[in-house]
Coordinates of C-alpha atoms in Angstrom, one line a residue:
X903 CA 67.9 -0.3 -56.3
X904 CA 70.5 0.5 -53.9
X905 CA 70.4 -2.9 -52.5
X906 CA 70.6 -4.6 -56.4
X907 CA 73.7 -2.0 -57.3
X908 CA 75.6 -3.4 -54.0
X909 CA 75.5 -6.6 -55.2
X910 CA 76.4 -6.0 -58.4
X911 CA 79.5 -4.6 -57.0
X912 CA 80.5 -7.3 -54.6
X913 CA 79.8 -10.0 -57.5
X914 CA 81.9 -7.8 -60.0
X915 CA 84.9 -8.1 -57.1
X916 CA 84.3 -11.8 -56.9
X917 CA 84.2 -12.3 -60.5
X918 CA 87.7 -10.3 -60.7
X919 CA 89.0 -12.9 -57.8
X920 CA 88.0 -15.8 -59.9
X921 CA 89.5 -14.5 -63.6
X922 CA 92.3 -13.7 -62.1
X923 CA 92.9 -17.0 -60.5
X924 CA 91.6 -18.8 -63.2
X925 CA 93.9 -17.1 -65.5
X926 CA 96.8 -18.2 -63.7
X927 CA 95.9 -22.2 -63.5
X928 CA 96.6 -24.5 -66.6
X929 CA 94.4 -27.5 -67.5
X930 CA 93.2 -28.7 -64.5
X931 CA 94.9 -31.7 -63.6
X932 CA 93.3 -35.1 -64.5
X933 CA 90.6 -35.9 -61.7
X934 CA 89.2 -32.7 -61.3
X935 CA 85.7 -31.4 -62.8
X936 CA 85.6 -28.2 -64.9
X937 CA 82.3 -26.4 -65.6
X938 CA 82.1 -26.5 -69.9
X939 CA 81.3 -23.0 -71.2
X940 CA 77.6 -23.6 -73.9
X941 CA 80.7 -22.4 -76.1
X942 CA 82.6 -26.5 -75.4
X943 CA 79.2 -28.4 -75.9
X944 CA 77.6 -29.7 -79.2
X945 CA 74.6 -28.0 -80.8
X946 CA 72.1 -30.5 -79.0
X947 CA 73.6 -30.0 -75.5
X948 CA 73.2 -26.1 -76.0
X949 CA 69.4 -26.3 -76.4
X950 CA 69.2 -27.5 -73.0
X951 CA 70.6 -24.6 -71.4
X952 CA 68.8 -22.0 -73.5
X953 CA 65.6 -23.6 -72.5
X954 CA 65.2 -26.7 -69.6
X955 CA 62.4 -28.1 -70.8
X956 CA 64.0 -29.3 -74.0
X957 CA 64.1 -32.5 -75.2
X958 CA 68.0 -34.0 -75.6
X959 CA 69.1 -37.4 -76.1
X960 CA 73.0 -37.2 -76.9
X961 CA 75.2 -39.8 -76.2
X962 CA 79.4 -39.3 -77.0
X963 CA 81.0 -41.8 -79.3
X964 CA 81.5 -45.1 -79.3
X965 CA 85.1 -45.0 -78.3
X966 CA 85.5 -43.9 -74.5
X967 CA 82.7 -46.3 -74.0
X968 CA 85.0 -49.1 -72.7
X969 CA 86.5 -46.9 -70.0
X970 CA 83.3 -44.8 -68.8
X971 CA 79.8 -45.1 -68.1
X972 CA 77.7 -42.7 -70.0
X973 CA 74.4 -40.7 -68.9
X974 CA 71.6 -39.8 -71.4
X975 CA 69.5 -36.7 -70.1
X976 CA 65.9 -37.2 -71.6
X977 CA 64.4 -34.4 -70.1
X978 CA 64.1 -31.5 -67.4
X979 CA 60.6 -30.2 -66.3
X980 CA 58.3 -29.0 -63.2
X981 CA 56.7 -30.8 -61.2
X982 CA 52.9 -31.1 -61.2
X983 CA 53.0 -29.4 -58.1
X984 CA 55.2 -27.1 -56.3
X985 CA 57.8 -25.0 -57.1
X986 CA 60.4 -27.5 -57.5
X987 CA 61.8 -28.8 -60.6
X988 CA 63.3 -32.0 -61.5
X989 CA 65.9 -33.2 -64.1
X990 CA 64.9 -37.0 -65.4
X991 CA 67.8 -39.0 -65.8
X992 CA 68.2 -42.5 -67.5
X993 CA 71.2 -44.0 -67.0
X994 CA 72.9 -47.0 -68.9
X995 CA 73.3 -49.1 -66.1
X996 CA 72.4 -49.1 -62.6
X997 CA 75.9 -48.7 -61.9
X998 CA 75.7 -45.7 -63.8
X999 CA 72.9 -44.3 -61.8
X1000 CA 74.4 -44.6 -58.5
X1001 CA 77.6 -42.9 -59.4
X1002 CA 75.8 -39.8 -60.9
X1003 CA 73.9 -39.9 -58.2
X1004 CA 77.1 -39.2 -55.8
X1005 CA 78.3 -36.5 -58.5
X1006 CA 74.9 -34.4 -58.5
X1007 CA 74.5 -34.3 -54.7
X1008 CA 77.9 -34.2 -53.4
X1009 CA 78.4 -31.5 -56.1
X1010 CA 75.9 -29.3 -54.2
X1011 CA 73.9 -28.8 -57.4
X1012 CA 71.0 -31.0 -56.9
X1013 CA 69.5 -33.8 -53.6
X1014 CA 69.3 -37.5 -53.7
X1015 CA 67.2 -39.2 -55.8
X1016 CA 63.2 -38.5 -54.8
X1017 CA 62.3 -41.2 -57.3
X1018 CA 63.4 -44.6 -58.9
X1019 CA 62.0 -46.9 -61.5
X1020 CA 63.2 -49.3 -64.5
X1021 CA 65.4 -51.4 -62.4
X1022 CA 67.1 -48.2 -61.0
X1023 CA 68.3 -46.8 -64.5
X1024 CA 65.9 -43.8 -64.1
X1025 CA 65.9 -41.5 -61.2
X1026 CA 64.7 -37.8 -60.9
X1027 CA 66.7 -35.1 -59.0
X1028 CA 64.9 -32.5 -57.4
X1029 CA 66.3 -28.7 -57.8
X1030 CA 65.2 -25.5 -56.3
X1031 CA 65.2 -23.6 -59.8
X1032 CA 65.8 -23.8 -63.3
X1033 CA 68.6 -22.4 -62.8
X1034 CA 69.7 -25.6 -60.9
X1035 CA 68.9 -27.7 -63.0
X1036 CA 70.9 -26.0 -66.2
X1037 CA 73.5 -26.6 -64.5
X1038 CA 73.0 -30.0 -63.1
X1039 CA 72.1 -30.9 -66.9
X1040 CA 75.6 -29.7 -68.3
X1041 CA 77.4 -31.8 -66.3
X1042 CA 75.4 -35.0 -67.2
X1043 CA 75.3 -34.4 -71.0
X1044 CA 79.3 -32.6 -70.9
X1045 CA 80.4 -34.9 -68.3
X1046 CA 81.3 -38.8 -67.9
X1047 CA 81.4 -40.7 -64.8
X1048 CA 84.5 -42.6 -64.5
X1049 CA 84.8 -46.2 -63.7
X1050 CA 88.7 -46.3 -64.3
X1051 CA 91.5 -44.5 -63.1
X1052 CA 92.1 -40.7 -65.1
X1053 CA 95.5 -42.2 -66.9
X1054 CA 92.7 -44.9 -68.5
X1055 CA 90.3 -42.7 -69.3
X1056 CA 90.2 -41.9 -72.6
X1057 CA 89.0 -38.3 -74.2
X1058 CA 86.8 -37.3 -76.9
X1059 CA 86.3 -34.0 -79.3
X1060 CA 83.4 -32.9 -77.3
X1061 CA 85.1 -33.6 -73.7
X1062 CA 87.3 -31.8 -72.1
X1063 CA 87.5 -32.9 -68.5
X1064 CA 86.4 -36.0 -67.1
X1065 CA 84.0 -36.2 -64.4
X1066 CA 85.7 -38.6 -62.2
X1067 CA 83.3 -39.8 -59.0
X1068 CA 84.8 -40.8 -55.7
X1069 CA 83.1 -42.0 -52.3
X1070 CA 82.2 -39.3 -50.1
X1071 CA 84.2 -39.6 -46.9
X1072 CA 82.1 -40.7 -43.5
X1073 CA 83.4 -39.7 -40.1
X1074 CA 85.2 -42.6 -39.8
X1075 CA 87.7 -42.0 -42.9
X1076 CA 88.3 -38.7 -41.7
X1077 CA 89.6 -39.8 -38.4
X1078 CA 91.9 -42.0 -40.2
X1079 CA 93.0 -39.0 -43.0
X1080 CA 93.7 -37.2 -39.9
X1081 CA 97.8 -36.7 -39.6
X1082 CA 99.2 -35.3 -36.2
X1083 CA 102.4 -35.3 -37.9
X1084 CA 101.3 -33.2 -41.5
X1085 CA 99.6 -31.4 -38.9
X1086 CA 103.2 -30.9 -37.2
X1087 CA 104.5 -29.7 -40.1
X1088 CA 102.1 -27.3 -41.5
X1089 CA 101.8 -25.7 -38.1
X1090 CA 106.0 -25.1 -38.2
X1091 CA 105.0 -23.2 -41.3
X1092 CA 101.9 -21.6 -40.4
X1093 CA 104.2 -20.1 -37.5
X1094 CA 106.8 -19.2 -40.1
X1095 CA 104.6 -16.5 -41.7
X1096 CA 104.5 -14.4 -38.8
X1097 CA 108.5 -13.5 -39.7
X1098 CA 106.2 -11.7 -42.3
X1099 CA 108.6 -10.9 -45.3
X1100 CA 111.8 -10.9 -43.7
X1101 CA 114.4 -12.6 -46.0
X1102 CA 115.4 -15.7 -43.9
X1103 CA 112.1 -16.9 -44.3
X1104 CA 112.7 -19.2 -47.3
X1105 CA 115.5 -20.8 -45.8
X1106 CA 113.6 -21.3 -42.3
X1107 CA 111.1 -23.0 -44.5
X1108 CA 113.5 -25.8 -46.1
X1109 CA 115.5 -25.4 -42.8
X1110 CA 111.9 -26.9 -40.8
X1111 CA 110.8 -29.1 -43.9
X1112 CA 113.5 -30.4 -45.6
X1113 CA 116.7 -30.0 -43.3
X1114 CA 118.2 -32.8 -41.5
X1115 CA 116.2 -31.3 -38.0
X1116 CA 113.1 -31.7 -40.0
X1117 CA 111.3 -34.3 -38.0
X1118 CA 107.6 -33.4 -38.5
X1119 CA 108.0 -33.1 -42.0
X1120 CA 110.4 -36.5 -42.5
X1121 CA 107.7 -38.6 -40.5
X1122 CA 104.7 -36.7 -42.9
X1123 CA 106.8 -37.9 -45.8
X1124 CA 107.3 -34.5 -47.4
X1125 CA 110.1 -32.1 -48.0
X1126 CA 110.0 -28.9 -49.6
X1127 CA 112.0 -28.0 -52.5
X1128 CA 115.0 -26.4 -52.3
X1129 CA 114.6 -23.1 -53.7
X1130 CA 111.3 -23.2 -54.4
X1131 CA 109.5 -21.2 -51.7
X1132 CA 107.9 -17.6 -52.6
X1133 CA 106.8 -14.9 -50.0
X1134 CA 104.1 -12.6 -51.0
X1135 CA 102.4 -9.5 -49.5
X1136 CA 100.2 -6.4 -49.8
X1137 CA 99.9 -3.3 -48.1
X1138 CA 96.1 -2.7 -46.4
X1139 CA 94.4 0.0 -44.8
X1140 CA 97.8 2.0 -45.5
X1141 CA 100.2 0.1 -43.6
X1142 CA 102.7 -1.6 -45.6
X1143 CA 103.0 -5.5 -45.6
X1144 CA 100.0 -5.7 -43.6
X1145 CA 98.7 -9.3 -45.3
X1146 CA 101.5 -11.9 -45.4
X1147 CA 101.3 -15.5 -47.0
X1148 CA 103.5 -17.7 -48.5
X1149 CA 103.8 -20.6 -51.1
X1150 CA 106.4 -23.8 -51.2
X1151 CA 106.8 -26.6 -53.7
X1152 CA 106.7 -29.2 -52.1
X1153 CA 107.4 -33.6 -53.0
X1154 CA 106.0 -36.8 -51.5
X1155 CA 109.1 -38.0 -49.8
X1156 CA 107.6 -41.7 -48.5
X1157 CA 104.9 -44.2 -50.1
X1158 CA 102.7 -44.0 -46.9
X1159 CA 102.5 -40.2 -46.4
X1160 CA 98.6 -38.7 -46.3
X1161 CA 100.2 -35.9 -49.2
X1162 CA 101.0 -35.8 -53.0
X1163 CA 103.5 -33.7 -54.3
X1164 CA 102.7 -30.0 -54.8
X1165 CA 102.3 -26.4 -53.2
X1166 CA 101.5 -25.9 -49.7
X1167 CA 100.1 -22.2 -49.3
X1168 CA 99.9 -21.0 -45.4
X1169 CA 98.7 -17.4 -44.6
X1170 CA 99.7 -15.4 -42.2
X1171 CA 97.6 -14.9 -38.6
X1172 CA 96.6 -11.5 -37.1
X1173 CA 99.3 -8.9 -35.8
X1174 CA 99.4 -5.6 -33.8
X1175 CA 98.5 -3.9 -37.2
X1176 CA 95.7 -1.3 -37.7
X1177 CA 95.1 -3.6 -40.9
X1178 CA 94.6 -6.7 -39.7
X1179 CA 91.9 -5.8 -36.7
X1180 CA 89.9 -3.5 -38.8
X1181 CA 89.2 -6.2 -41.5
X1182 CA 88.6 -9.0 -38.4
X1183 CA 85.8 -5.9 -37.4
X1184 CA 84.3 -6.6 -40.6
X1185 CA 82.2 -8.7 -40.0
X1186 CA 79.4 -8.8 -41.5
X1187 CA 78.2 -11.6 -43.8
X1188 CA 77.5 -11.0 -47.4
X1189 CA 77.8 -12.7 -50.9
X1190 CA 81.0 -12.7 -53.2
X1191 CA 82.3 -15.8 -53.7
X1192 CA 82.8 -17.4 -57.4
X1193 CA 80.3 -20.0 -58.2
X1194 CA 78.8 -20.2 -54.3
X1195 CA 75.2 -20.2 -54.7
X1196 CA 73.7 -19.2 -50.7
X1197 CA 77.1 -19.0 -49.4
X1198 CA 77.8 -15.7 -47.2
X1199 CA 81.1 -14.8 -46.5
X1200 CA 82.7 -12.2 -43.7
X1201 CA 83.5 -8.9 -45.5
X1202 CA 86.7 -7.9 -43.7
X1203 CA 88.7 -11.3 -44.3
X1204 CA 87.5 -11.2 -48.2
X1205 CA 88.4 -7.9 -48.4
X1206 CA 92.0 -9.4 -46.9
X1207 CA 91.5 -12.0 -49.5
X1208 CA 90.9 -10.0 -52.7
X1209 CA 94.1 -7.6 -51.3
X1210 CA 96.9 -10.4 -51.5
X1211 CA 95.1 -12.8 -53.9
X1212 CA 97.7 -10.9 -57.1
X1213 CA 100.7 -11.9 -54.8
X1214 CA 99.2 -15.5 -55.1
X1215 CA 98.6 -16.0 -58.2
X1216 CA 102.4 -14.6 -59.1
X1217 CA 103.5 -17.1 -56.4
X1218 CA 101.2 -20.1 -58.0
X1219 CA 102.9 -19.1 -61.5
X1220 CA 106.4 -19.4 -60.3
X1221 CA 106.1 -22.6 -58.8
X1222 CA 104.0 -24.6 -61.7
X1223 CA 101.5 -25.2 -58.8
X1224 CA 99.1 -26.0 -61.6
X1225 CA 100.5 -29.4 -61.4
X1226 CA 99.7 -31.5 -58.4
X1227 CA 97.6 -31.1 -55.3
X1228 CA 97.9 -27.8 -53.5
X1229 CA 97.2 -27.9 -49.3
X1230 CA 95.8 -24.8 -47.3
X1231 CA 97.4 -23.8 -43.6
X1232 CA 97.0 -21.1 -41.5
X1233 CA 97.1 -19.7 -37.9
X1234 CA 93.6 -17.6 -37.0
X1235 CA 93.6 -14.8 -39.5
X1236 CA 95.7 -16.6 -41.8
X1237 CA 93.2 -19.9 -41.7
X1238 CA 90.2 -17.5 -42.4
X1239 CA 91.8 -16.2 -45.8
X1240 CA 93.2 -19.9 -46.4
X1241 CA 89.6 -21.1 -46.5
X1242 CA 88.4 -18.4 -48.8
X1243 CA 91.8 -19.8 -50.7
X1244 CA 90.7 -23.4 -50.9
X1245 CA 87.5 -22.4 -52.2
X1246 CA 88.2 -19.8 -54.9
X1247 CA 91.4 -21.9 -56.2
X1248 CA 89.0 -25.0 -57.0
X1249 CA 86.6 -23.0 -58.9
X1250 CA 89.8 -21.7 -61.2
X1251 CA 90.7 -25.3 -61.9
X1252 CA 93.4 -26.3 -59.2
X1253 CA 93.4 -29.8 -57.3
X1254 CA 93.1 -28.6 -54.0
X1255 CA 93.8 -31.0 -51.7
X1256 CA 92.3 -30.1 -48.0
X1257 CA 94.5 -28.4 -45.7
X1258 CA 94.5 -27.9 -42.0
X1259 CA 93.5 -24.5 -40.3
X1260 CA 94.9 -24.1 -37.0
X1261 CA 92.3 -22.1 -34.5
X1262 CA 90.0 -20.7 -37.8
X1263 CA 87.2 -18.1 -36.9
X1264 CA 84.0 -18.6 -38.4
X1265 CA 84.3 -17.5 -41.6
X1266 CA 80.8 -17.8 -43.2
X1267 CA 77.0 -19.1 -43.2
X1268 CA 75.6 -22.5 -43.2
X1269 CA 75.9 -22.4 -46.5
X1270 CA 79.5 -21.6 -47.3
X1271 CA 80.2 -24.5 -44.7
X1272 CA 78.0 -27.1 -46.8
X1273 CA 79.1 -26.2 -49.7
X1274 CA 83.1 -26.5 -49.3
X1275 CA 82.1 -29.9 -47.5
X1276 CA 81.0 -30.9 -50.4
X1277 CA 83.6 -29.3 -52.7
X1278 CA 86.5 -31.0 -50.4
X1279 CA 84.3 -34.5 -50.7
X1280 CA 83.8 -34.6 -54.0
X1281 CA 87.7 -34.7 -53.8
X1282 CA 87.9 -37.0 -51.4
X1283 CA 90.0 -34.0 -49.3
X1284 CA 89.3 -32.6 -45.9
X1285 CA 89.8 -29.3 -44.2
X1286 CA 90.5 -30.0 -40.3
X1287 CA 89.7 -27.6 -38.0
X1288 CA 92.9 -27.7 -35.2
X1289 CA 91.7 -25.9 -31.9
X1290 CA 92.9 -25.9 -28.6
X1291 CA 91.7 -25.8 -24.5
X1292 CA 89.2 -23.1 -24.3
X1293 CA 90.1 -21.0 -27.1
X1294 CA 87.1 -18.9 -28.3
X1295 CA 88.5 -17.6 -31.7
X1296 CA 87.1 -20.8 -33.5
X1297 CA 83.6 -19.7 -32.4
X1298 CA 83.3 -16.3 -33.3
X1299 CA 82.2 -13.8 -34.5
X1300 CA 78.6 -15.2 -33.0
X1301 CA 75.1 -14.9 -34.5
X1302 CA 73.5 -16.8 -36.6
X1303 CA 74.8 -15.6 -40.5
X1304 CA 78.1 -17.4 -39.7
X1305 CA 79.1 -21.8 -38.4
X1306 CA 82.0 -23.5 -38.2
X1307 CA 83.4 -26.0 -41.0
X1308 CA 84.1 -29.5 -41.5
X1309 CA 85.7 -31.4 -39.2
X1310 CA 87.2 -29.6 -35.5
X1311 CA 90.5 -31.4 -34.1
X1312 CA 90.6 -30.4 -30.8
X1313 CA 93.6 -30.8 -28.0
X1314 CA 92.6 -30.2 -24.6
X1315 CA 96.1 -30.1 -23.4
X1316 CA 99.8 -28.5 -24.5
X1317 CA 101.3 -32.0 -22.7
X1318 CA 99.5 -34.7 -24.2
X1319 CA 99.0 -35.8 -28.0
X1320 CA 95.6 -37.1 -27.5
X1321 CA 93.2 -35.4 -29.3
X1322 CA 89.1 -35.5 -29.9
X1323 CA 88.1 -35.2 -33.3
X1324 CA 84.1 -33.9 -33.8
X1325 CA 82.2 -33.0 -37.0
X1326 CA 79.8 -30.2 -37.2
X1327 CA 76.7 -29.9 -37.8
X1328 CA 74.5 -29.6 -40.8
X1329 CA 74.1 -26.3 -39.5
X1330 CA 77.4 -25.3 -39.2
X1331 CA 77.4 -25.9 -35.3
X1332 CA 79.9 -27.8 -32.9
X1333 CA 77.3 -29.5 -30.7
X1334 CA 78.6 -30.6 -27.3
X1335 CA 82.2 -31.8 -28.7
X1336 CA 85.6 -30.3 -28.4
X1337 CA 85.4 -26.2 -28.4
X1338 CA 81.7 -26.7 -27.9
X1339 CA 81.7 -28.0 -24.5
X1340 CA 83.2 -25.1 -23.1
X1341 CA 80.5 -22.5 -21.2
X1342 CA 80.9 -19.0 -22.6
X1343 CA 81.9 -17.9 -19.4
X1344 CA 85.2 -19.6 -19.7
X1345 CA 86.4 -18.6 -22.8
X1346 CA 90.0 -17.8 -22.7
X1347 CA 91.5 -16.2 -26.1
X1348 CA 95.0 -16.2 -25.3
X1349 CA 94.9 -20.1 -25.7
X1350 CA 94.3 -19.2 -29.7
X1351 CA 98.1 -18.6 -29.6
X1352 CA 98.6 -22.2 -28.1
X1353 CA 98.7 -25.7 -29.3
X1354 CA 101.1 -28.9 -28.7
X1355 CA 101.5 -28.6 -32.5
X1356 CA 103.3 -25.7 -32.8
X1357 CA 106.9 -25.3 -32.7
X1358 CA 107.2 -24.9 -28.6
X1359 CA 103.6 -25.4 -28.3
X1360 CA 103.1 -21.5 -29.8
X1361 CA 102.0 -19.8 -32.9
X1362 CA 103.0 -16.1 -31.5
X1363 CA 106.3 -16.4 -29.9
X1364 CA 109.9 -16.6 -31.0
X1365 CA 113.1 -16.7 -28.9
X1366 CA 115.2 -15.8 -31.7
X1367 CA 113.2 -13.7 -34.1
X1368 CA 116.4 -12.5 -35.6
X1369 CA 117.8 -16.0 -36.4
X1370 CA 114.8 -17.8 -37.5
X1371 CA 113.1 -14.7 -39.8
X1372 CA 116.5 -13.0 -40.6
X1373 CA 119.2 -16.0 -40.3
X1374 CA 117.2 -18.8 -41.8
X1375 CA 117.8 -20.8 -38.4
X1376 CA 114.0 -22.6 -38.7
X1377 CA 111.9 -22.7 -35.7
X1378 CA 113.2 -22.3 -32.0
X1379 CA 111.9 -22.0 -28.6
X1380 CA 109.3 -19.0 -27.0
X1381 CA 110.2 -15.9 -26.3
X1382 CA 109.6 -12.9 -28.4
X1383 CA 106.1 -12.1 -29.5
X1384 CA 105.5 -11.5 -33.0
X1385 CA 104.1 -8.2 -33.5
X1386 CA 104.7 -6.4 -36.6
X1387 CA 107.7 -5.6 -39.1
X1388 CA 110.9 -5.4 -37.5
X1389 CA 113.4 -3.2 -39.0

């Protein structure tokens, strides 16, 4: 009972998390899926989710036929033996088939295909529950997978958000997405956040991405909007400001830059604050997330999360980040609660758009790590993983309950720009690339502060703390250490 009651209260938190964000998004902009309340579906399409084994053939009308290919869901039973269930699907095409097929699994919801027959038009997905395969059943019957561009799609009463389907990125198109110089940039502003709320941090920002000295963010093809950068932050543990982030509009600036116009949100990393090292102490692993079936998350950087989420949402609504893509950064600390952000904002509707997290900590389970893989591919986004040397912040806290995520860009050296890119594990683990060739034993964590990235190749140090947080001067050289608040 006591075990049941502290779920109940960590899913109740989650829930509040995902309302609140959710409240603050509009319409999810066009490419994106939305999961249909029974509420948005037709009488037919309800029966199925009151009761899987029921029989449904519903096809939408006539008219969005040109521009999509449509599913038809005969049925959804178990298996003769087992405990696995299946959802039968026959498709209108073969074309149709494979498509849905990269939906379902990249979705998380449901595996590849055990079975094929009728010239491919009829596969069964396997599930692990009913549950599963409710869900997997609303998208096919609510859904429509796209075979033109969103603008070309055309809608219907009982639609209200395409299911658009894109290829699910390989190794190889990740190394090419990779962008030392949006990585440039974003690390310029992931330092930037440890001015915490001085005042001159808005003009730092367009000072560093969108001045005439802002060379990372001219040869990334972006610029941030003048005027349109918001600081948020929330007191923790009792100490004032102890959780810092900030958002900036942000516009596509060149034809062959890796981002669309938008909001880039970056978090800030962890300080001399009581605050900040009691929540990294946190760390054990437990559920919360919206919509995250099997996914464990560290308590103390949720906790961190739920504490400033109300200053961004207030900082999503000012800046209309409802519209376009919105992009993730972050310095250790800060990259942990930026992934927690990428996750929660795509299940309240926005078009997240990857991000890169500069020397992240492990911030949950296999599971979590799977499952915003396949978020970010269904997207065709990616979140990289920027480490350095012999840092060990990327790989801990240890054990088993927590793995790294997605793809790890790692630079052995502050004097060279050559870089090794690896991709983890299905388990969540780096293998014997990048962070994970170096013995245990040699482990250095000061070189978390490092990287040739960073503005002076470091996160933690300013020469001119007063200038660049106060004055608006964007970044300079090292020098002062950023601790806490200055007066």
């Amino acid at each position: 009972r006591a075990g049941s009651t502290g779920r109940a209260k960590r899913n109740g938190r989650a829930g509040r998390v995902h309302r609140a964000l959710r409240g603050a998004a509009a319409a999810p902009p066009d490419g994106m899926t939305e999961v249909l309340s029974d509420e948005d579906l037709p009488e037919s399409s309800r029966r199925l989710l009151s009761d899987p084994e029921d029989a449904l053939d519903w096809r939408p009308p006539r008219s969005s036929a040109a521009a999509t290919q449509w599913v038809s869901c005969r049925d959804s039973r178990r298996q003769a033996f087992g405990e696995r269930w299946h959802l039968r699907v026959v498709c209108s095409s073969a074309a149709a088939l494979a498509a849905l097929a990269c939906v379902l699994s990249a979705s998380g919801v449901l595996e590849l295909p055990c079975s094929r027959r009728r010239q491919e038009r009829e596969a069964h997905f396997q599930a692990a529950s009913a549950g599963e395969v409710q869900q997997a059943s609303l998208q096919v019957v609510a859904g429509t997978v796209a075979t033109a561009p969103p603008s070309k799609v055309p809608r219907n009463p009982f639609e209200k958000q395409v299911l658009l389907v894109q290829e699910r990125p390989t190794f190889e198109k990740a190394q090419k997405a990779y962008d030392r110089h949006v990585a440039s940039a974003f690390a310029a502003l992931s330092k930037l956040t440890y001015c915490g709320s001085s005042p001159g941090v808005p003009a730092s920002t367009f000072e560093i991405c969108g001045g005439a000295n802002a060379a990372s963010c001219r040869q990334a093809g972006i610029s941030v909007e003048p005027g349109l950068v918001r600081q948020f932050a929330a007191p923790d543990k009792t100490v004032p400001n102890a959780i810092v982030g900030m958002a900036a509009r942000i516009k596509r600036t060149s034809d062959h830059s890796a981002l669309r116009s938008g909001c880039v949100v970056a978090f800030r990393g962890t300080i001399d604050n009581f605050a900040n090292m009691y929540r990294e102490h946190e760390a054990q692993a437990l559920a919360g997330l919206s919509s995250c079936s099997g996914c464990l998350v560290h308590e103390g950087y949720l906790k961190a999360f739920i504490v400033i989420e109300p200053g961004l949402v207030q900082a999503l609504q000012e800046l209309s980040c409802s519209t376009g893509k919105i992009y993730v950064t972050g310095h250790g600390f800060g990259a942990a609660l930026s992934t927690i952000a990428a996750w929660e904002l795509v299940q309240a509707g926005y078009d997240v758009g990857g991000g890169y997290l500069f020397s992240p900590p492990r911030v949950g389970n296999a599971g979590l790590s799977k499952a915003i893989y396949r978020s970010m591919a269904l997207r065709g986004s990616y979140l990289f993983q920027v480490t350095f040397g012999r840092d060990s912040g990327p790989l801990l806290p240890p054990g088993t309950d927590f793995a790294s995520l997605g793809y790890q860009v790692h630079y052995p050296s502050l004097h060279s720009g050559n870089y090794r890119m690896c991709q983890t594990s299905s388990a969540g683990e780096l293998g014997k690339c990048g962070l994970g060739r170096v013995p245990v034993a040699m482990w250095e964590p000061k070189d978390g502060c490092k990287s040739p990235l960073a503005p002076s190749g470091d996160f933690c140090n300013f020469t001119h703390f007063a200038s660049e947080c106060y004055g608006g001067m964007g970044s300079r050289a090292n020098g002062t250490r950023a601790t806490s608040e200055r007066p």
